[in-house]
mmCIF file with all atom_site columns, C-alpha atoms in Angstrom:
data_model
loop_
_atom_site.group_PDB
_atom_site.id
_atom_site.type_symbol
_atom_site.label_atom_id
_atom_site.label_alt_id
_atom_site.label_comp_id
_atom_site.label_asym_id
_atom_site.label_entity_id
_atom_site.label_seq_id
_atom_site.pdbx_PDB_ins_code
_atom_site.Cartn_x
_atom_site.Cartn_y
_atom_site.Cartn_z
_atom_site.occupancy
_atom_site.B_iso_or_equiv
_atom_site.pdbx_formal_charge
_atom_site.auth_seq_id
_atom_site.auth_comp_id
_atom_site.auth_asym_id
_atom_site.auth_atom_id
_atom_site.pdbx_PDB_model_num
ATOM 1   C CA . UNK A 1 1   ? 4.429   -0.920  138.779 1.00 46.00 ? 1   UNK A CA 1
ATOM 2   C CA . UNK A 1 2   ? 6.211   -1.627  141.953 1.00 42.00 ? 2   UNK A CA 1
ATOM 3   C CA . UNK A 1 3   ? 9.740   -2.912  141.985 1.00 39.00 ? 3   UNK A CA 1
ATOM 4   C CA . UNK A 1 4   ? 11.900  -4.441  144.731 1.00 36.00 ? 4   UNK A CA 1
ATOM 5   C CA . UNK A 1 5   ? 15.458  -3.394  142.966 1.00 35.00 ? 5   UNK A CA 1
ATOM 6   C CA . UNK A 1 6   ? 16.798  -2.530  139.902 1.00 38.00 ? 6   UNK A CA 1
ATOM 7   C CA . UNK A 1 7   ? 17.568  -4.787  136.951 1.00 42.00 ? 7   UNK A CA 1
ATOM 8   C CA . UNK A 1 8   ? 17.050  -8.244  135.834 1.00 44.00 ? 8   UNK A CA 1
ATOM 9   C CA . UNK A 1 9   ? 15.760  -11.266 137.924 1.00 49.00 ? 9   UNK A CA 1
ATOM 10  C CA . UNK A 1 10  ? 15.975  -9.140  141.427 1.00 49.00 ? 10  UNK A CA 1
ATOM 11  C CA . UNK A 1 11  ? 13.228  -6.811  139.763 1.00 71.00 ? 11  UNK A CA 1
ATOM 12  C CA . UNK A 1 12  ? 9.867   -7.490  141.372 1.00 77.00 ? 12  UNK A CA 1
ATOM 13  C CA . UNK A 1 13  ? 7.174   -8.058  138.959 1.00 81.00 ? 13  UNK A CA 1
ATOM 14  C CA . UNK A 1 14  ? 4.083   -6.568  140.532 1.00 82.00 ? 14  UNK A CA 1
ATOM 15  C CA . UNK A 1 15  ? 1.673   -4.901  137.795 1.00 88.00 ? 15  UNK A CA 1
ATOM 16  C CA . UNK A 1 16  ? -1.429  -3.337  138.787 1.00 92.00 ? 16  UNK A CA 1
ATOM 17  C CA . UNK A 1 17  ? -4.567  -4.482  137.236 1.00 95.00 ? 17  UNK A CA 1
ATOM 18  C CA . UNK A 1 18  ? -4.518  -1.521  134.246 1.00 94.00 ? 18  UNK A CA 1
ATOM 19  C CA . UNK A 1 19  ? -0.875  -2.187  133.571 1.00 93.00 ? 19  UNK A CA 1
ATOM 20  C CA . UNK A 1 20  ? -1.913  -5.918  132.991 1.00 93.00 ? 20  UNK A CA 1
ATOM 21  C CA . UNK A 1 21  ? -4.442  -4.881  130.590 1.00 93.00 ? 21  UNK A CA 1
ATOM 22  C CA . UNK A 1 22  ? -2.767  -1.744  128.895 1.00 92.00 ? 22  UNK A CA 1
ATOM 23  C CA . UNK A 1 23  ? 0.859   -2.732  128.999 1.00 90.00 ? 23  UNK A CA 1
ATOM 24  C CA . UNK A 1 24  ? 1.021   -6.361  128.480 1.00 91.00 ? 24  UNK A CA 1
ATOM 25  C CA . UNK A 1 25  ? -2.503  -7.822  127.034 1.00 92.00 ? 25  UNK A CA 1
ATOM 26  C CA . UNK A 1 26  ? -3.029  -4.897  124.763 1.00 90.00 ? 26  UNK A CA 1
ATOM 27  C CA . UNK A 1 27  ? 0.581   -5.149  123.165 1.00 89.00 ? 27  UNK A CA 1
ATOM 28  C CA . UNK A 1 28  ? -0.030  -8.683  122.601 1.00 90.00 ? 28  UNK A CA 1
ATOM 29  C CA . UNK A 1 29  ? -3.236  -8.361  120.988 1.00 89.00 ? 29  UNK A CA 1
ATOM 30  C CA . UNK A 1 30  ? -1.823  -5.630  118.798 1.00 87.00 ? 30  UNK A CA 1
ATOM 31  C CA . UNK A 1 31  ? 1.207   -7.839  117.592 1.00 87.00 ? 31  UNK A CA 1
ATOM 32  C CA . UNK A 1 32  ? 3.606   -5.522  119.584 1.00 86.00 ? 32  UNK A CA 1
ATOM 33  C CA . UNK A 1 33  ? 6.659   -6.763  121.383 1.00 84.00 ? 33  UNK A CA 1
ATOM 34  C CA . UNK A 1 34  ? 6.137   -6.816  125.110 1.00 82.00 ? 34  UNK A CA 1
ATOM 35  C CA . UNK A 1 35  ? 8.049   -4.590  127.073 1.00 70.00 ? 35  UNK A CA 1
ATOM 36  C CA . UNK A 1 36  ? 11.250  -5.997  128.780 1.00 66.00 ? 36  UNK A CA 1
ATOM 37  C CA . UNK A 1 37  ? 9.651   -5.754  132.372 1.00 65.00 ? 37  UNK A CA 1
ATOM 38  C CA . UNK A 1 38  ? 7.235   -8.516  131.681 1.00 61.00 ? 38  UNK A CA 1
ATOM 39  C CA . UNK A 1 39  ? 8.162   -10.485 128.322 1.00 66.00 ? 39  UNK A CA 1
ATOM 40  C CA . UNK A 1 40  ? 9.990   -13.361 130.316 1.00 78.00 ? 40  UNK A CA 1
ATOM 41  C CA . UNK A 1 41  ? 7.426   -13.438 133.280 1.00 85.00 ? 41  UNK A CA 1
ATOM 42  C CA . UNK A 1 42  ? 4.287   -13.795 131.254 1.00 92.00 ? 42  UNK A CA 1
ATOM 43  C CA . UNK A 1 43  ? 4.087   -17.590 129.634 1.00 93.00 ? 43  UNK A CA 1
ATOM 44  C CA . UNK A 1 44  ? 1.866   -18.422 126.511 1.00 93.00 ? 44  UNK A CA 1
ATOM 45  C CA . UNK A 1 45  ? 0.051   -21.395 127.521 1.00 94.00 ? 45  UNK A CA 1
ATOM 46  C CA . UNK A 1 46  ? -3.471  -22.618 127.740 1.00 92.00 ? 46  UNK A CA 1
ATOM 47  C CA . UNK A 1 47  ? -4.672  -22.397 131.368 1.00 91.00 ? 47  UNK A CA 1
ATOM 48  C CA . UNK A 1 48  ? -7.337  -25.086 130.690 1.00 87.00 ? 48  UNK A CA 1
ATOM 49  C CA . UNK A 1 49  ? -4.740  -27.561 129.312 1.00 88.00 ? 49  UNK A CA 1
ATOM 50  C CA . UNK A 1 50  ? -3.518  -28.853 132.793 1.00 90.00 ? 50  UNK A CA 1
ATOM 51  C CA . UNK A 1 51  ? -4.605  -28.253 136.505 1.00 92.00 ? 51  UNK A CA 1
ATOM 52  C CA . UNK A 1 52  ? -3.045  -25.253 138.137 1.00 94.00 ? 52  UNK A CA 1
ATOM 53  C CA . UNK A 1 53  ? -0.720  -26.903 140.342 1.00 93.00 ? 53  UNK A CA 1
ATOM 54  C CA . UNK A 1 54  ? 0.997   -28.928 137.236 1.00 93.00 ? 54  UNK A CA 1
ATOM 55  C CA . UNK A 1 55  ? 1.289   -25.244 135.498 1.00 94.00 ? 55  UNK A CA 1
ATOM 56  C CA . UNK A 1 56  ? 2.955   -24.048 138.458 1.00 93.00 ? 56  UNK A CA 1
ATOM 57  C CA . UNK A 1 57  ? 5.229   -26.847 138.396 1.00 93.00 ? 57  UNK A CA 1
ATOM 58  C CA . UNK A 1 58  ? 6.311   -26.347 134.793 1.00 94.00 ? 58  UNK A CA 1
ATOM 59  C CA . UNK A 1 59  ? 6.231   -22.467 134.668 1.00 93.00 ? 59  UNK A CA 1
ATOM 60  C CA . UNK A 1 60  ? 8.328   -20.017 136.806 1.00 90.00 ? 60  UNK A CA 1
ATOM 61  C CA . UNK A 1 61  ? 6.417   -17.737 139.103 1.00 91.00 ? 61  UNK A CA 1
ATOM 62  C CA . UNK A 1 62  ? 6.834   -13.860 138.444 1.00 89.00 ? 62  UNK A CA 1
ATOM 63  C CA . UNK A 1 63  ? 9.521   -12.824 140.739 1.00 87.00 ? 63  UNK A CA 1
ATOM 64  C CA . UNK A 1 64  ? 9.032   -10.632 144.097 1.00 78.00 ? 64  UNK A CA 1
ATOM 65  C CA . UNK A 1 65  ? 6.215   -12.572 145.192 1.00 70.00 ? 65  UNK A CA 1
ATOM 66  C CA . UNK A 1 66  ? 6.449   -13.742 148.710 1.00 71.00 ? 66  UNK A CA 1
ATOM 67  C CA . UNK A 1 67  ? 7.773   -17.434 149.005 1.00 69.00 ? 67  UNK A CA 1
ATOM 68  C CA . UNK A 1 68  ? 4.498   -18.714 150.430 1.00 74.00 ? 68  UNK A CA 1
ATOM 69  C CA . UNK A 1 69  ? 2.465   -16.729 147.898 1.00 84.00 ? 69  UNK A CA 1
ATOM 70  C CA . UNK A 1 70  ? 3.679   -16.850 144.193 1.00 92.00 ? 70  UNK A CA 1
ATOM 71  C CA . UNK A 1 71  ? 2.176   -15.697 141.426 1.00 94.00 ? 71  UNK A CA 1
ATOM 72  C CA . UNK A 1 72  ? 1.912   -16.897 137.709 1.00 95.00 ? 72  UNK A CA 1
ATOM 73  C CA . UNK A 1 73  ? 0.789   -14.748 134.393 1.00 95.00 ? 73  UNK A CA 1
ATOM 74  C CA . UNK A 1 74  ? -0.251  -16.454 131.261 1.00 95.00 ? 74  UNK A CA 1
ATOM 75  C CA . UNK A 1 75  ? -1.569  -15.325 127.960 1.00 94.00 ? 75  UNK A CA 1
ATOM 76  C CA . UNK A 1 76  ? -4.359  -17.841 127.265 1.00 93.00 ? 76  UNK A CA 1
ATOM 77  C CA . UNK A 1 77  ? -6.948  -18.550 124.725 1.00 90.00 ? 77  UNK A CA 1
ATOM 78  C CA . UNK A 1 78  ? -10.319 -17.843 126.138 1.00 80.00 ? 78  UNK A CA 1
ATOM 79  C CA . UNK A 1 79  ? -12.047 -20.927 126.707 1.00 71.00 ? 79  UNK A CA 1
ATOM 80  C CA . UNK A 1 80  ? -15.782 -21.438 127.757 1.00 59.00 ? 80  UNK A CA 1
ATOM 81  C CA . UNK A 1 81  ? -18.053 -24.352 128.203 1.00 47.00 ? 81  UNK A CA 1
ATOM 82  C CA . UNK A 1 82  ? -21.152 -25.404 129.948 1.00 44.00 ? 82  UNK A CA 1
ATOM 83  C CA . UNK A 1 83  ? -25.005 -25.125 129.688 1.00 48.00 ? 83  UNK A CA 1
ATOM 84  C CA . UNK A 1 84  ? -24.449 -21.237 130.107 1.00 53.00 ? 84  UNK A CA 1
ATOM 85  C CA . UNK A 1 85  ? -21.643 -19.519 128.500 1.00 48.00 ? 85  UNK A CA 1
ATOM 86  C CA . UNK A 1 86  ? -18.698 -18.220 130.074 1.00 51.00 ? 86  UNK A CA 1
ATOM 87  C CA . UNK A 1 87  ? -19.877 -20.143 133.239 1.00 61.00 ? 87  UNK A CA 1
ATOM 88  C CA . UNK A 1 88  ? -17.050 -22.900 133.697 1.00 64.00 ? 88  UNK A CA 1
ATOM 89  C CA . UNK A 1 89  ? -13.943 -23.943 132.011 1.00 69.00 ? 89  UNK A CA 1
ATOM 90  C CA . UNK A 1 90  ? -13.046 -27.424 132.177 1.00 69.00 ? 90  UNK A CA 1
ATOM 91  C CA . UNK A 1 91  ? -9.516  -28.421 132.488 1.00 72.00 ? 91  UNK A CA 1
ATOM 92  C CA . UNK A 1 92  ? -7.628  -31.000 130.624 1.00 66.00 ? 92  UNK A CA 1
ATOM 93  C CA . UNK A 1 93  ? -7.974  -34.557 131.950 1.00 64.00 ? 93  UNK A CA 1
ATOM 94  C CA . UNK A 1 94  ? -7.531  -33.595 135.544 1.00 68.00 ? 94  UNK A CA 1
ATOM 95  C CA . UNK A 1 95  ? -11.555 -33.667 135.758 1.00 75.00 ? 95  UNK A CA 1
ATOM 96  C CA . UNK A 1 96  ? -11.146 -30.088 137.440 1.00 85.00 ? 96  UNK A CA 1
ATOM 97  C CA . UNK A 1 97  ? -12.762 -26.975 136.474 1.00 86.00 ? 97  UNK A CA 1
ATOM 98  C CA . UNK A 1 98  ? -12.410 -23.306 136.582 1.00 88.00 ? 98  UNK A CA 1
ATOM 99  C CA . UNK A 1 99  ? -15.515 -21.901 138.107 1.00 87.00 ? 99  UNK A CA 1
ATOM 100 C CA . UNK A 1 100 ? -16.866 -18.292 137.494 1.00 86.00 ? 100 UNK A CA 1
ATOM 101 C CA . UNK A 1 101 ? -16.633 -16.759 141.186 1.00 88.00 ? 101 UNK A CA 1
ATOM 102 C CA . UNK A 1 102 ? -17.444 -13.080 139.935 1.00 86.00 ? 102 UNK A CA 1
ATOM 103 C CA . UNK A 1 103 ? -19.049 -11.298 136.519 1.00 84.00 ? 103 UNK A CA 1
ATOM 104 C CA . UNK A 1 104 ? -16.620 -9.106  134.688 1.00 87.00 ? 104 UNK A CA 1
ATOM 105 C CA . UNK A 1 105 ? -16.124 -5.579  136.012 1.00 93.00 ? 105 UNK A CA 1
ATOM 106 C CA . UNK A 1 106 ? -14.407 -2.639  134.343 1.00 95.00 ? 106 UNK A CA 1
ATOM 107 C CA . UNK A 1 107 ? -10.427 -2.325  135.335 1.00 95.00 ? 107 UNK A CA 1
ATOM 108 C CA . UNK A 1 108 ? -10.198 0.820   136.911 1.00 96.00 ? 108 UNK A CA 1
ATOM 109 C CA . UNK A 1 109 ? -7.827  3.270   134.751 1.00 94.00 ? 109 UNK A CA 1
ATOM 110 C CA . UNK A 1 110 ? -7.635  0.883   131.720 1.00 92.00 ? 110 UNK A CA 1
ATOM 111 C CA . UNK A 1 111 ? -7.207  3.125   128.364 1.00 89.00 ? 111 UNK A CA 1
ATOM 112 C CA . UNK A 1 112 ? -8.058  -0.255  126.370 1.00 88.00 ? 112 UNK A CA 1
ATOM 113 C CA . UNK A 1 113 ? -11.485 -0.423  128.635 1.00 90.00 ? 113 UNK A CA 1
ATOM 114 C CA . UNK A 1 114 ? -10.537 -3.914  129.907 1.00 93.00 ? 114 UNK A CA 1
ATOM 115 C CA . UNK A 1 115 ? -12.292 -6.117  132.338 1.00 92.00 ? 115 UNK A CA 1
ATOM 116 C CA . UNK A 1 116 ? -11.499 -8.588  135.129 1.00 94.00 ? 116 UNK A CA 1
ATOM 117 C CA . UNK A 1 117 ? -13.416 -11.437 136.572 1.00 90.00 ? 117 UNK A CA 1
ATOM 118 C CA . UNK A 1 118 ? -12.306 -13.948 139.092 1.00 93.00 ? 118 UNK A CA 1
ATOM 119 C CA . UNK A 1 119 ? -12.670 -17.531 138.896 1.00 91.00 ? 119 UNK A CA 1
ATOM 120 C CA . UNK A 1 120 ? -11.728 -20.229 141.351 1.00 91.00 ? 120 UNK A CA 1
ATOM 121 C CA . UNK A 1 121 ? -10.509 -23.847 140.711 1.00 91.00 ? 121 UNK A CA 1
ATOM 122 C CA . UNK A 1 122 ? -12.693 -26.679 141.808 1.00 89.00 ? 122 UNK A CA 1
ATOM 123 C CA . UNK A 1 123 ? -11.250 -30.164 142.263 1.00 86.00 ? 123 UNK A CA 1
ATOM 124 C CA . UNK A 1 124 ? -13.098 -33.482 142.033 1.00 81.00 ? 124 UNK A CA 1
ATOM 125 C CA . UNK A 1 125 ? -13.285 -35.431 145.264 1.00 77.00 ? 125 UNK A CA 1
ATOM 126 C CA . UNK A 1 126 ? -11.654 -38.704 145.453 1.00 75.00 ? 126 UNK A CA 1
ATOM 127 C CA . UNK A 1 127 ? -14.452 -40.135 147.457 1.00 76.00 ? 127 UNK A CA 1
ATOM 128 C CA . UNK A 1 128 ? -17.321 -39.116 145.584 1.00 75.00 ? 128 UNK A CA 1
ATOM 129 C CA . UNK A 1 129 ? -18.265 -37.382 142.174 1.00 76.00 ? 129 UNK A CA 1
ATOM 130 C CA . UNK A 1 130 ? -18.395 -33.762 143.895 1.00 82.00 ? 130 UNK A CA 1
ATOM 131 C CA . UNK A 1 131 ? -16.484 -30.948 143.468 1.00 83.00 ? 131 UNK A CA 1
ATOM 132 C CA . UNK A 1 132 ? -14.791 -28.953 146.196 1.00 83.00 ? 132 UNK A CA 1
ATOM 133 C CA . UNK A 1 133 ? -12.973 -25.602 146.290 1.00 85.00 ? 133 UNK A CA 1
ATOM 134 C CA . UNK A 1 134 ? -9.275  -25.818 145.765 1.00 89.00 ? 134 UNK A CA 1
ATOM 135 C CA . UNK A 1 135 ? -6.534  -23.345 146.809 1.00 92.00 ? 135 UNK A CA 1
ATOM 136 C CA . UNK A 1 136 ? -6.350  -22.228 143.420 1.00 94.00 ? 136 UNK A CA 1
ATOM 137 C CA . UNK A 1 137 ? -7.728  -18.863 142.297 1.00 94.00 ? 137 UNK A CA 1
ATOM 138 C CA . UNK A 1 138 ? -7.310  -17.018 138.863 1.00 95.00 ? 138 UNK A CA 1
ATOM 139 C CA . UNK A 1 139 ? -8.056  -13.316 137.840 1.00 95.00 ? 139 UNK A CA 1
ATOM 140 C CA . UNK A 1 140 ? -8.685  -13.320 134.062 1.00 93.00 ? 140 UNK A CA 1
ATOM 141 C CA . UNK A 1 141 ? -8.145  -10.011 132.065 1.00 94.00 ? 141 UNK A CA 1
ATOM 142 C CA . UNK A 1 142 ? -9.740  -9.454  128.694 1.00 92.00 ? 142 UNK A CA 1
ATOM 143 C CA . UNK A 1 143 ? -10.326 -6.358  126.152 1.00 91.00 ? 143 UNK A CA 1
ATOM 144 C CA . UNK A 1 144 ? -13.749 -6.250  124.233 1.00 79.00 ? 144 UNK A CA 1
ATOM 145 C CA . UNK A 1 145 ? -13.609 -8.361  121.308 1.00 66.00 ? 145 UNK A CA 1
ATOM 146 C CA . UNK A 1 146 ? -13.098 -5.444  118.611 1.00 46.00 ? 146 UNK A CA 1
ATOM 147 C CA . UNK A 1 147 ? -9.713  -5.234  120.070 1.00 47.00 ? 147 UNK A CA 1
ATOM 148 C CA . UNK A 1 148 ? -8.558  -8.990  119.760 1.00 47.00 ? 148 UNK A CA 1
ATOM 149 C CA . UNK A 1 149 ? -10.691 -11.917 119.849 1.00 61.00 ? 149 UNK A CA 1
ATOM 150 C CA . UNK A 1 150 ? -10.124 -14.814 121.992 1.00 80.00 ? 150 UNK A CA 1
ATOM 151 C CA . UNK A 1 151 ? -6.934  -14.087 123.935 1.00 90.00 ? 151 UNK A CA 1
ATOM 152 C CA . UNK A 1 152 ? -6.887  -13.532 127.837 1.00 92.00 ? 152 UNK A CA 1
ATOM 153 C CA . UNK A 1 153 ? -4.219  -12.579 130.256 1.00 94.00 ? 153 UNK A CA 1
ATOM 154 C CA . UNK A 1 154 ? -4.539  -14.816 133.582 1.00 95.00 ? 154 UNK A CA 1
ATOM 155 C CA . UNK A 1 155 ? -3.013  -14.193 136.901 1.00 96.00 ? 155 UNK A CA 1
ATOM 156 C CA . UNK A 1 156 ? -3.009  -17.218 138.764 1.00 96.00 ? 156 UNK A CA 1
ATOM 157 C CA . UNK A 1 157 ? -2.269  -17.704 142.499 1.00 94.00 ? 157 UNK A CA 1
ATOM 158 C CA . UNK A 1 158 ? -3.057  -19.525 145.849 1.00 92.00 ? 158 UNK A CA 1
ATOM 159 C CA . UNK A 1 159 ? -5.633  -18.296 148.303 1.00 86.00 ? 159 UNK A CA 1
ATOM 160 C CA . UNK A 1 160 ? -4.310  -17.987 151.804 1.00 79.00 ? 160 UNK A CA 1
ATOM 161 C CA . UNK A 1 161 ? -7.389  -19.955 153.187 1.00 72.00 ? 161 UNK A CA 1
ATOM 162 C CA . UNK A 1 162 ? -7.471  -23.731 153.160 1.00 64.00 ? 162 UNK A CA 1
ATOM 163 C CA . UNK A 1 163 ? -9.388  -25.732 150.754 1.00 57.00 ? 163 UNK A CA 1
ATOM 164 C CA . UNK A 1 164 ? -13.016 -26.222 151.342 1.00 59.00 ? 164 UNK A CA 1
ATOM 165 C CA . UNK A 1 165 ? -13.575 -29.862 150.784 1.00 54.00 ? 165 UNK A CA 1
ATOM 166 C CA . UNK A 1 166 ? -16.630 -31.447 151.652 1.00 49.00 ? 166 UNK A CA 1
ATOM 167 C CA . UNK A 1 167 ? -17.391 -34.990 152.923 1.00 42.00 ? 167 UNK A CA 1
#
């Protein structure tokens, strides 16, 4: 894991994918205490309870990210709805959805056999009933069911590209 400095709040929290799975998600699923370097930067919250902008306003981002590119980490229950399971996640009363952008792929170097998939947040247009892709993205990390059912680790961040709202 890269670190900008030593100790406390000055240290950057930028774990690799395999570290997110093996050092944090696996320990959480096994009921072990989290390592001090990530315990206070990974929040326990359902990412589908509120829009990502609301979560970002409530929870502190991980230290060490660029000011214009903050990153948030959440332990969240896995929630899937839709006509095809695992295709989209409906978000609270905001009317937005987390839409599947990639199928699960193995996390390279993960001893726990973790997988990662990408989702993008779609908001409902004010002018119509259509959805558009917002600036919010999420990487969702999981471990096969036999290792701990129903909990994922989510990395939420914003895209450097503008939203793609269609008229």
